[in-house]
Amino acid sequence: MKFLQLTDTHFVPPGEKLYGRDPRRTLNAAVADINAHHGDAELLVVTGDLTHWGEPDAFANLAQALAPLSMPVELLIGNHDARDVFARYFPDQGRDANGFVQSVRETAAGPFIFLDTVLAGTHAGHYCDTRCAWLAETLASLGDREVFLFMHHPPFDTGIPASDNIGLQQKNAFRQVIEPHRHRIRHLFYGHVHRPICGSWLGIPTSTLRAINHQVWLDMESAKLRGSFEPPAYGVIQVADDRVVVHFHDFMDASEKFDLHDSPWDDWSRRRPHP
């Protein structure tokens, strides 16, 4: 199976800009690149912060931008989004019995579990007792099947203090839900951090990637978030029985592309033929 990940689109109403840039322009480029090169993907997952301020016009703008995609889209909400406004513009996205944007989707690679870590009025991540109970019940209902988790806020510290301060607040409670099932969670995908990060948590492989409009600079000392305009990316994930491979694609990179075997700069190839 192949699927895609985008994160932190931070959309604003049409005609407006965010930090001097139009997120729609960048997402349009991502959608065009995806349709041109990865139209065979089964799914695109956007891991939260769909908008910057949660305005209706921003959600409408995002819906229009995503419409040309050739595959289904699963949307998570983030701390910049408004749950009720989101529901009006994306009514087909899954919600649990308590109204949280949480659901399970069956895929060729197994169940994908989408989580809602949003608490209105704060940028920090929250996963309340009600949501913990939903996740525990969901994991138990799937028996011994391997699953994939998707959430906006990471459930662990990343080493970037300004980001970690607004990470998931109920880390211990979330960990208690996850630990009995850690052996069958193949990968955890998250957003929020605006940086390419890979690693593991409780032995579970984890990853996130750069955002669409703006990034967070790698600063492991400051208590303030520092922004940057490093290039945006989307993830191309390939899943097989024996592996999960995550590619980070800088789709707007304008540097020269060339054949490594035939390049005039490849001095080694002139001294020794390639096998």
PDB file of C-alpha atoms in Angstrom:
ATOM      1  CA  MET A   1       0.000   0.000   0.000  1.00  0.00           C
ATOM      2  CA  LYS A   2       1.045   3.577  -0.642  1.00  0.00           C
ATOM      3  CA  PHE A   3      -0.455   6.562   1.126  1.00  0.00           C
ATOM      4  CA  LEU A   4       0.512  10.212   1.638  1.00  0.00           C
ATOM      5  CA  GLN A   5       0.803  12.626   4.554  1.00  0.00           C
ATOM      6  CA  LEU A   6       0.498  16.408   4.620  1.00  0.00           C
ATOM      7  CA  THR A   7       0.493  18.462   7.772  1.00  0.00           C
ATOM      8  CA  ASP A   8      -0.158  21.950   9.097  1.00  0.00           C
ATOM      9  CA  THR A   9      -1.641  23.612   6.041  1.00  0.00           C
ATOM     10  CA  HIS A  10      -2.595  26.698   8.138  1.00  0.00           C
ATOM     11  CA  PHE A  11      -5.098  28.018   5.610  1.00  0.00           C
ATOM     12  CA  VAL A  12      -6.428  31.567   5.719  1.00  0.00           C
ATOM     13  CA  PRO A  13      -9.372  33.109   3.800  1.00  0.00           C
ATOM     14  CA  PRO A  14      -8.848  33.721   0.065  1.00  0.00           C
ATOM     15  CA  GLY A  15      -6.752  36.779  -0.669  1.00  0.00           C
ATOM     16  CA  GLU A  16      -5.119  36.872   2.765  1.00  0.00           C
ATOM     17  CA  LYS A  17      -1.544  35.906   3.611  1.00  0.00           C
ATOM     18  CA  LEU A  18       0.162  34.295   6.572  1.00  0.00           C
ATOM     19  CA  TYR A  19       3.659  35.514   7.433  1.00  0.00           C
ATOM     20  CA  GLY A  20       3.699  37.146   3.998  1.00  0.00           C
ATOM     21  CA  ARG A  21       2.775  33.974   2.102  1.00  0.00           C
ATOM     22  CA  ASP A  22      -0.361  32.431   0.657  1.00  0.00           C
ATOM     23  CA  PRO A  23      -0.789  28.826   1.900  1.00  0.00           C
ATOM     24  CA  ARG A  24      -3.158  28.141  -1.006  1.00  0.00           C
ATOM     25  CA  ARG A  25      -0.366  28.669  -3.535  1.00  0.00           C
ATOM     26  CA  THR A  26       1.839  26.069  -1.842  1.00  0.00           C
ATOM     27  CA  LEU A  27      -0.927  23.523  -1.363  1.00  0.00           C
ATOM     28  CA  ASN A  28      -1.961  23.939  -5.005  1.00  0.00           C
ATOM     29  CA  ALA A  29       1.596  22.985  -5.955  1.00  0.00           C
ATOM     30  CA  ALA A  30       1.471  19.973  -3.629  1.00  0.00           C
ATOM     31  CA  VAL A  31      -1.852  18.775  -5.031  1.00  0.00           C
ATOM     32  CA  ALA A  32      -0.601  19.127  -8.611  1.00  0.00           C
ATOM     33  CA  ASP A  33       2.590  17.214  -7.781  1.00  0.00           C
ATOM     34  CA  ILE A  34       0.654  14.485  -5.977  1.00  0.00           C
ATOM     35  CA  ASN A  35      -1.774  14.010  -8.876  1.00  0.00           C
ATOM     36  CA  ALA A  36       1.105  13.946 -11.356  1.00  0.00           C
ATOM     37  CA  HIS A  37       3.352  11.484  -9.511  1.00  0.00           C
ATOM     38  CA  HIS A  38       1.413   9.704  -6.760  1.00  0.00           C
ATOM     39  CA  GLY A  39      -2.115   9.347  -8.069  1.00  0.00           C
ATOM     40  CA  ASP A  40      -1.927   5.635  -7.212  1.00  0.00           C
ATOM     41  CA  ALA A  41      -1.861   6.377  -3.472  1.00  0.00           C
ATOM     42  CA  GLU A  42      -4.787   4.884  -1.573  1.00  0.00           C
ATOM     43  CA  LEU A  43      -5.206   7.835   0.758  1.00  0.00           C
ATOM     44  CA  LEU A  44      -3.954  11.266   1.821  1.00  0.00           C
ATOM     45  CA  VAL A  45      -3.900  12.064   5.548  1.00  0.00           C
ATOM     46  CA  VAL A  46      -3.580  15.692   6.721  1.00  0.00           C
ATOM     47  CA  THR A  47      -2.483  15.702  10.364  1.00  0.00           C
ATOM     48  CA  GLY A  48      -4.052  18.873  11.691  1.00  0.00           C
ATOM     49  CA  ASP A  49      -3.803  22.651  11.825  1.00  0.00           C
ATOM     50  CA  LEU A  50      -5.829  22.770   8.663  1.00  0.00           C
ATOM     51  CA  THR A  51      -6.434  26.499   9.148  1.00  0.00           C
ATOM     52  CA  HIS A  52      -4.622  29.212  11.061  1.00  0.00           C
ATOM     53  CA  TRP A  53      -7.526  30.898  12.860  1.00  0.00           C
ATOM     54  CA  GLY A  54     -10.406  28.528  12.160  1.00  0.00           C
ATOM     55  CA  GLU A  55     -12.516  30.932  10.073  1.00  0.00           C
ATOM     56  CA  PRO A  56     -15.301  29.510   7.868  1.00  0.00           C
ATOM     57  CA  ASP A  57     -13.755  31.130   4.784  1.00  0.00           C
ATOM     58  CA  ALA A  58     -10.439  29.435   5.526  1.00  0.00           C
ATOM     59  CA  PHE A  59     -12.076  25.998   5.717  1.00  0.00           C
ATOM     60  CA  ALA A  60     -13.982  26.719   2.490  1.00  0.00           C
ATOM     61  CA  ASN A  61     -10.708  27.744   0.830  1.00  0.00           C
ATOM     62  CA  LEU A  62      -9.084  24.488   1.973  1.00  0.00           C
ATOM     63  CA  ALA A  63     -11.982  22.386   0.691  1.00  0.00           C
ATOM     64  CA  GLN A  64     -11.599  23.959  -2.747  1.00  0.00           C
ATOM     65  CA  ALA A  65      -7.839  23.369  -2.761  1.00  0.00           C
ATOM     66  CA  LEU A  66      -8.208  19.676  -1.857  1.00  0.00           C
ATOM     67  CA  ALA A  67     -11.027  18.991  -4.314  1.00  0.00           C
ATOM     68  CA  PRO A  68      -8.788  18.152  -7.332  1.00  0.00           C
ATOM     69  CA  LEU A  69      -7.015  15.299  -5.494  1.00  0.00           C
ATOM     70  CA  SER A  70      -7.398  11.913  -7.130  1.00  0.00           C
ATOM     71  CA  MET A  71      -7.612   9.958  -3.846  1.00  0.00           C
ATOM     72  CA  PRO A  72      -9.700  10.144  -0.650  1.00  0.00           C
ATOM     73  CA  VAL A  73      -8.578  12.501   2.113  1.00  0.00           C
ATOM     74  CA  GLU A  74      -8.678  12.021   5.889  1.00  0.00           C
ATOM     75  CA  LEU A  75      -8.428  15.246   7.890  1.00  0.00           C
ATOM     76  CA  LEU A  76      -7.372  15.611  11.516  1.00  0.00           C
ATOM     77  CA  ILE A  77      -7.905  18.845  13.407  1.00  0.00           C
ATOM     78  CA  GLY A  78      -5.176  20.723  15.255  1.00  0.00           C
ATOM     79  CA  ASN A  79      -4.968  23.451  17.860  1.00  0.00           C
ATOM     80  CA  HIS A  80      -5.471  26.190  15.239  1.00  0.00           C
ATOM     81  CA  ASP A  81      -8.787  24.683  14.090  1.00  0.00           C
ATOM     82  CA  ALA A  82     -12.354  25.076  15.343  1.00  0.00           C
ATOM     83  CA  ARG A  83     -14.075  21.702  15.654  1.00  0.00           C
ATOM     84  CA  ASP A  84     -17.603  22.957  15.003  1.00  0.00           C
ATOM     85  CA  VAL A  85     -16.618  25.003  11.943  1.00  0.00           C
ATOM     86  CA  PHE A  86     -14.585  22.084  10.592  1.00  0.00           C
ATOM     87  CA  ALA A  87     -17.631  19.831  10.857  1.00  0.00           C
ATOM     88  CA  ARG A  88     -19.710  22.205   8.728  1.00  0.00           C
ATOM     89  CA  TYR A  89     -17.238  22.193   5.847  1.00  0.00           C
ATOM     90  CA  PHE A  90     -16.139  18.557   6.085  1.00  0.00           C
ATOM     91  CA  PRO A  91     -19.273  16.716   7.241  1.00  0.00           C
ATOM     92  CA  ASP A  92     -18.111  13.386   5.828  1.00  0.00           C
ATOM     93  CA  GLN A  93     -15.057  13.184   8.111  1.00  0.00           C
ATOM     94  CA  GLY A  94     -15.425  10.645  10.906  1.00  0.00           C
ATOM     95  CA  ARG A  95     -16.464  11.614  14.429  1.00  0.00           C
ATOM     96  CA  ASP A  96     -16.952   9.485  17.532  1.00  0.00           C
ATOM     97  CA  ALA A  97     -20.117   9.299  19.629  1.00  0.00           C
ATOM     98  CA  ASN A  98     -18.950  12.266  21.723  1.00  0.00           C
ATOM     99  CA  GLY A  99     -18.368  14.562  18.745  1.00  0.00           C
ATOM    100  CA  PHE A 100     -14.581  14.319  18.672  1.00  0.00           C
ATOM    101  CA  VAL A 101     -12.935  14.021  15.251  1.00  0.00           C
ATOM    102  CA  GLN A 102     -11.870  10.415  15.819  1.00  0.00           C
ATOM    103  CA  SER A 103     -12.443   7.382  13.628  1.00  0.00           C
ATOM    104  CA  VAL A 104     -11.037   4.149  12.243  1.00  0.00           C
ATOM    105  CA  ARG A 105     -10.507   3.538   8.543  1.00  0.00           C
ATOM    106  CA  GLU A 106      -9.848   0.109   7.073  1.00  0.00           C
ATOM    107  CA  THR A 107      -7.050   0.154   4.491  1.00  0.00           C
ATOM    108  CA  ALA A 108      -5.028  -2.362   2.527  1.00  0.00           C
ATOM    109  CA  ALA A 109      -2.327  -2.049   5.218  1.00  0.00           C
ATOM    110  CA  GLY A 110      -4.709  -2.501   8.140  1.00  0.00           C
ATOM    111  CA  PRO A 111      -6.708  -0.174  10.400  1.00  0.00           C
ATOM    112  CA  PHE A 112      -5.757   3.513  10.511  1.00  0.00           C
ATOM    113  CA  ILE A 113      -6.826   5.201  13.764  1.00  0.00           C
ATOM    114  CA  PHE A 114      -7.295   8.983  13.665  1.00  0.00           C
ATOM    115  CA  LEU A 115      -7.213  10.934  16.948  1.00  0.00           C
ATOM    116  CA  ASP A 116      -8.467  14.335  18.110  1.00  0.00           C
ATOM    117  CA  THR A 117      -6.040  16.090  20.496  1.00  0.00           C
ATOM    118  CA  VAL A 118      -7.678  19.540  20.476  1.00  0.00           C
ATOM    119  CA  LEU A 119      -8.955  21.562  23.438  1.00  0.00           C
ATOM    120  CA  ALA A 120     -10.494  24.911  22.489  1.00  0.00           C
ATOM    121  CA  GLY A 121      -8.683  27.918  23.899  1.00  0.00           C
ATOM    122  CA  THR A 122      -5.186  26.449  24.059  1.00  0.00           C
ATOM    123  CA  HIS A 123      -2.456  25.485  21.609  1.00  0.00           C
ATOM    124  CA  ALA A 124      -1.375  22.610  23.847  1.00  0.00           C
ATOM    125  CA  GLY A 125      -2.553  19.113  23.060  1.00  0.00           C
ATOM    126  CA  HIS A 126      -5.177  17.446  25.240  1.00  0.00           C
ATOM    127  CA  TYR A 127      -6.507  13.910  25.365  1.00  0.00           C
ATOM    128  CA  CYS A 128      -9.203  13.723  28.032  1.00  0.00           C
ATOM    129  CA  ASP A 129     -10.508  10.682  29.900  1.00  0.00           C
ATOM    130  CA  THR A 130     -13.393  10.349  27.442  1.00  0.00           C
ATOM    131  CA  ARG A 131     -11.046  10.186  24.485  1.00  0.00           C
ATOM    132  CA  CYS A 132      -8.681   7.822  26.306  1.00  0.00           C
ATOM    133  CA  ALA A 133     -11.622   5.487  26.916  1.00  0.00           C
ATOM    134  CA  TRP A 134     -12.583   5.646  23.220  1.00  0.00           C
ATOM    135  CA  LEU A 135      -9.038   4.778  22.153  1.00  0.00           C
ATOM    136  CA  ALA A 136      -8.737   1.930  24.666  1.00  0.00           C
ATOM    137  CA  GLU A 137     -12.030   0.460  23.476  1.00  0.00           C
ATOM    138  CA  THR A 138     -11.076   0.900  19.830  1.00  0.00           C
ATOM    139  CA  LEU A 139      -7.713  -0.829  20.241  1.00  0.00           C
ATOM    140  CA  ALA A 140      -9.311  -3.673  22.203  1.00  0.00           C
ATOM    141  CA  SER A 141     -12.022  -4.119  19.561  1.00  0.00           C
ATOM    142  CA  LEU A 142      -9.394  -4.694  16.882  1.00  0.00           C
ATOM    143  CA  GLY A 143      -8.000  -7.720  18.688  1.00  0.00           C
ATOM    144  CA  ASP A 144      -4.423  -8.569  17.752  1.00  0.00           C
ATOM    145  CA  ARG A 145      -4.452  -6.719  14.436  1.00  0.00           C
ATOM    146  CA  GLU A 146      -1.602  -4.341  13.662  1.00  0.00           C
ATOM    147  CA  VAL A 147      -2.655  -0.692  13.442  1.00  0.00           C
ATOM    148  CA  PHE A 148      -1.370   2.756  12.489  1.00  0.00           C
ATOM    149  CA  LEU A 149      -1.972   5.844  14.649  1.00  0.00           C
ATOM    150  CA  PHE A 150      -2.394   9.438  13.462  1.00  0.00           C
ATOM    151  CA  MET A 151      -2.594  12.524  15.703  1.00  0.00           C
ATOM    152  CA  HIS A 152      -1.724  16.213  15.630  1.00  0.00           C
ATOM    153  CA  HIS A 153       0.215  16.683  18.883  1.00  0.00           C
ATOM    154  CA  PRO A 154       3.083  14.287  19.595  1.00  0.00           C
ATOM    155  CA  PRO A 155       2.627  12.305  22.846  1.00  0.00           C
ATOM    156  CA  PHE A 156       6.302  12.768  23.786  1.00  0.00           C
ATOM    157  CA  ASP A 157       8.895  15.539  23.973  1.00  0.00           C
ATOM    158  CA  THR A 158      10.876  16.218  20.800  1.00  0.00           C
ATOM    159  CA  GLY A 159      13.720  18.234  22.355  1.00  0.00           C
ATOM    160  CA  ILE A 160      12.447  21.566  21.000  1.00  0.00           C
ATOM    161  CA  PRO A 161      11.380  23.335  24.232  1.00  0.00           C
ATOM    162  CA  ALA A 162       8.988  25.837  22.674  1.00  0.00           C
ATOM    163  CA  SER A 163       7.171  23.050  20.850  1.00  0.00           C
ATOM    164  CA  ASP A 164       7.239  20.620  23.761  1.00  0.00           C
ATOM    165  CA  ASN A 165       5.538  23.210  25.980  1.00  0.00           C
ATOM    166  CA  ILE A 166       2.470  22.920  23.758  1.00  0.00           C
ATOM    167  CA  GLY A 167       2.685  19.201  23.128  1.00  0.00           C
ATOM    168  CA  LEU A 168       0.268  16.650  24.556  1.00  0.00           C
ATOM    169  CA  GLN A 169      -0.387  17.470  28.212  1.00  0.00           C
ATOM    170  CA  GLN A 170      -1.755  14.096  29.354  1.00  0.00           C
ATOM    171  CA  LYS A 171       1.330  12.121  28.356  1.00  0.00           C
ATOM    172  CA  ASN A 172       1.109   9.592  31.181  1.00  0.00           C
ATOM    173  CA  ALA A 173      -2.589   8.863  30.681  1.00  0.00           C
ATOM    174  CA  PHE A 174      -2.089   8.438  26.934  1.00  0.00           C
ATOM    175  CA  ARG A 175       0.906   6.199  27.529  1.00  0.00           C
ATOM    176  CA  GLN A 176      -1.112   3.938  29.801  1.00  0.00           C
ATOM    177  CA  VAL A 177      -3.646   3.408  27.018  1.00  0.00           C
ATOM    178  CA  ILE A 178      -0.960   2.692  24.428  1.00  0.00           C
ATOM    179  CA  GLU A 179       1.455   0.484  26.372  1.00  0.00           C
ATOM    180  CA  PRO A 180      -0.619  -2.735  26.333  1.00  0.00           C
ATOM    181  CA  HIS A 181      -0.838  -2.458  22.537  1.00  0.00           C
ATOM    182  CA  ARG A 182       2.612  -1.102  21.703  1.00  0.00           C
ATOM    183  CA  HIS A 183       3.724  -4.360  20.041  1.00  0.00           C
ATOM    184  CA  ARG A 184       1.049  -4.042  17.334  1.00  0.00           C
ATOM    185  CA  ILE A 185       1.262  -0.313  16.533  1.00  0.00           C
ATOM    186  CA  ARG A 186       3.355  -0.278  13.374  1.00  0.00           C
ATOM    187  CA  HIS A 187       3.837   3.492  13.158  1.00  0.00           C
ATOM    188  CA  LEU A 188       2.654   6.743  14.737  1.00  0.00           C
ATOM    189  CA  PHE A 189       2.332   9.768  12.425  1.00  0.00           C
ATOM    190  CA  TYR A 190       1.896  13.266  13.872  1.00  0.00           C
ATOM    191  CA  GLY A 191       2.059  16.970  12.970  1.00  0.00           C
ATOM    192  CA  HIS A 192       2.290  20.195  14.998  1.00  0.00           C
ATOM    193  CA  VAL A 193       6.104  20.484  15.064  1.00  0.00           C
ATOM    194  CA  HIS A 194       6.719  21.735  11.486  1.00  0.00           C
ATOM    195  CA  ARG A 195       9.985  19.767  11.279  1.00  0.00           C
ATOM    196  CA  PRO A 196      11.169  16.467   9.732  1.00  0.00           C
ATOM    197  CA  ILE A 197      11.605  14.146  12.721  1.00  0.00           C
ATOM    198  CA  CYS A 198      11.919  10.362  12.916  1.00  0.00           C
ATOM    199  CA  GLY A 199      12.437   8.151  15.920  1.00  0.00           C
ATOM    200  CA  SER A 200      10.567   5.849  18.269  1.00  0.00           C
ATOM    201  CA  TRP A 201       8.443   6.078  21.404  1.00  0.00           C
ATOM    202  CA  LEU A 202       7.812   3.026  23.585  1.00  0.00           C
ATOM    203  CA  GLY A 203       9.435   1.102  20.749  1.00  0.00           C
ATOM    204  CA  ILE A 204       6.846   2.425  18.286  1.00  0.00           C
ATOM    205  CA  PRO A 205       8.321   4.041  15.144  1.00  0.00           C
ATOM    206  CA  THR A 206       7.251   7.685  14.799  1.00  0.00           C
ATOM    207  CA  SER A 207       7.611  10.448  12.236  1.00  0.00           C
ATOM    208  CA  THR A 208       6.485  13.914  11.257  1.00  0.00           C
ATOM    209  CA  LEU A 209       7.460  16.335   8.505  1.00  0.00           C
ATOM    210  CA  ARG A 210       7.669  19.944   7.433  1.00  0.00           C
ATOM    211  CA  ALA A 211       4.484  21.961   7.037  1.00  0.00           C
ATOM    212  CA  ILE A 212       2.981  23.687   4.012  1.00  0.00           C
ATOM    213  CA  ASN A 213       3.280  27.444   4.651  1.00  0.00           C
ATOM    214  CA  HIS A 214       6.050  27.912   7.240  1.00  0.00           C
ATOM    215  CA  GLN A 215       8.384  25.861   9.402  1.00  0.00           C
ATOM    216  CA  VAL A 216       9.752  25.882  12.951  1.00  0.00           C
ATOM    217  CA  TRP A 217      13.503  26.400  13.052  1.00  0.00           C
ATOM    218  CA  LEU A 218      15.539  23.748  14.885  1.00  0.00           C
ATOM    219  CA  ASP A 219      16.233  25.609  18.132  1.00  0.00           C
ATOM    220  CA  MET A 220      16.797  23.371  21.142  1.00  0.00           C
ATOM    221  CA  GLU A 221      17.515  26.255  23.525  1.00  0.00           C
ATOM    222  CA  SER A 222      14.952  29.038  23.158  1.00  0.00           C
ATOM    223  CA  ALA A 223      11.580  29.052  24.915  1.00  0.00           C
ATOM    224  CA  LYS A 224      10.115  30.948  21.931  1.00  0.00           C
ATOM    225  CA  LEU A 225       9.053  29.365  18.670  1.00  0.00           C
ATOM    226  CA  ARG A 226      11.285  30.543  15.833  1.00  0.00           C
ATOM    227  CA  GLY A 227       9.862  30.368  12.335  1.00  0.00           C
ATOM    228  CA  SER A 228      11.598  29.756   9.014  1.00  0.00           C
ATOM    229  CA  PHE A 229      10.823  29.326   5.345  1.00  0.00           C
ATOM    230  CA  GLU A 230      12.571  26.019   4.833  1.00  0.00           C
ATOM    231  CA  PRO A 231      10.910  24.224   1.904  1.00  0.00           C
ATOM    232  CA  PRO A 232       7.552  22.513   2.406  1.00  0.00           C
ATOM    233  CA  ALA A 233       7.209  18.763   2.046  1.00  0.00           C
ATOM    234  CA  TYR A 234       4.731  15.950   1.901  1.00  0.00           C
ATOM    235  CA  GLY A 235       5.266  12.349   2.932  1.00  0.00           C
ATOM    236  CA  VAL A 236       5.090   9.319   0.664  1.00  0.00           C
ATOM    237  CA  ILE A 237       4.639   6.194   2.772  1.00  0.00           C
ATOM    238  CA  GLN A 238       5.007   2.661   1.463  1.00  0.00           C
ATOM    239  CA  VAL A 239       3.755  -0.222   3.591  1.00  0.00           C
ATOM    240  CA  ALA A 240       4.455  -3.916   3.099  1.00  0.00           C
ATOM    241  CA  ASP A 241       4.306  -6.927   5.390  1.00  0.00           C
ATOM    242  CA  ASP A 242       7.942  -6.539   6.386  1.00  0.00           C
ATOM    243  CA  ARG A 243       8.477  -2.746   6.275  1.00  0.00           C
ATOM    244  CA  VAL A 244       7.164   0.798   6.527  1.00  0.00           C
ATOM    245  CA  VAL A 245       9.167   3.302   4.451  1.00  0.00           C
ATOM    246  CA  VAL A 246       8.583   7.049   4.862  1.00  0.00           C
ATOM    247  CA  HIS A 247       9.866   9.426   2.169  1.00  0.00           C
ATOM    248  CA  PHE A 248       9.893  13.214   2.744  1.00  0.00           C
ATOM    249  CA  HIS A 249       9.397  14.920  -0.613  1.00  0.00           C
ATOM    250  CA  ASP A 250      10.446  18.586  -1.017  1.00  0.00           C
ATOM    251  CA  PHE A 251       8.037  19.023  -3.902  1.00  0.00           C
ATOM    252  CA  MET A 252       8.908  22.686  -4.561  1.00  0.00           C
ATOM    253  CA  ASP A 253      12.671  22.188  -4.646  1.00  0.00           C
ATOM    254  CA  ALA A 254      13.962  24.034  -7.711  1.00  0.00           C
ATOM    255  CA  SER A 255      17.558  22.779  -7.687  1.00  0.00           C
ATOM    256  CA  GLU A 256      18.962  21.184 -10.830  1.00  0.00           C
ATOM    257  CA  LYS A 257      18.092  17.515 -11.432  1.00  0.00           C
ATOM    258  CA  PHE A 258      20.530  15.334 -13.395  1.00  0.00           C
ATOM    259  CA  ASP A 259      21.484  11.742 -14.178  1.00  0.00           C
ATOM    260  CA  LEU A 260      24.209  10.743 -11.731  1.00  0.00           C
ATOM    261  CA  HIS A 261      25.720   8.209 -14.118  1.00  0.00           C
ATOM    262  CA  ASP A 262      26.056  10.624 -17.042  1.00  0.00           C
ATOM    263  CA  SER A 263      26.913  13.813 -15.204  1.00  0.00           C
ATOM    264  CA  PRO A 264      30.079  15.666 -16.332  1.00  0.00           C
ATOM    265  CA  TRP A 265      30.758  16.253 -12.632  1.00  0.00           C
ATOM    266  CA  ASP A 266      30.974  12.531 -11.899  1.00  0.00           C
ATOM    267  CA  ASP A 267      34.771  12.184 -12.052  1.00  0.00           C
ATOM    268  CA  TRP A 268      34.627   8.746 -10.452  1.00  0.00           C
ATOM    269  CA  SER A 269      32.520   7.386 -13.338  1.00  0.00           C
ATOM    270  CA  ARG A 270      35.254   8.330 -15.803  1.00  0.00           C
ATOM    271  CA  ARG A 271      37.845   6.448 -13.790  1.00  0.00           C
ATOM    272  CA  ARG A 272      35.810   3.328 -13.107  1.00  0.00           C
ATOM    273  CA  PRO A 273      32.759   2.037 -15.000  1.00  0.00           C
ATOM    274  CA  HIS A 274      29.550   1.555 -13.106  1.00  0.00           C
ATOM    275  CA  PRO A 275      28.509  -2.087 -12.633  1.00  0.00           C
TER     276      PRO A 275
END
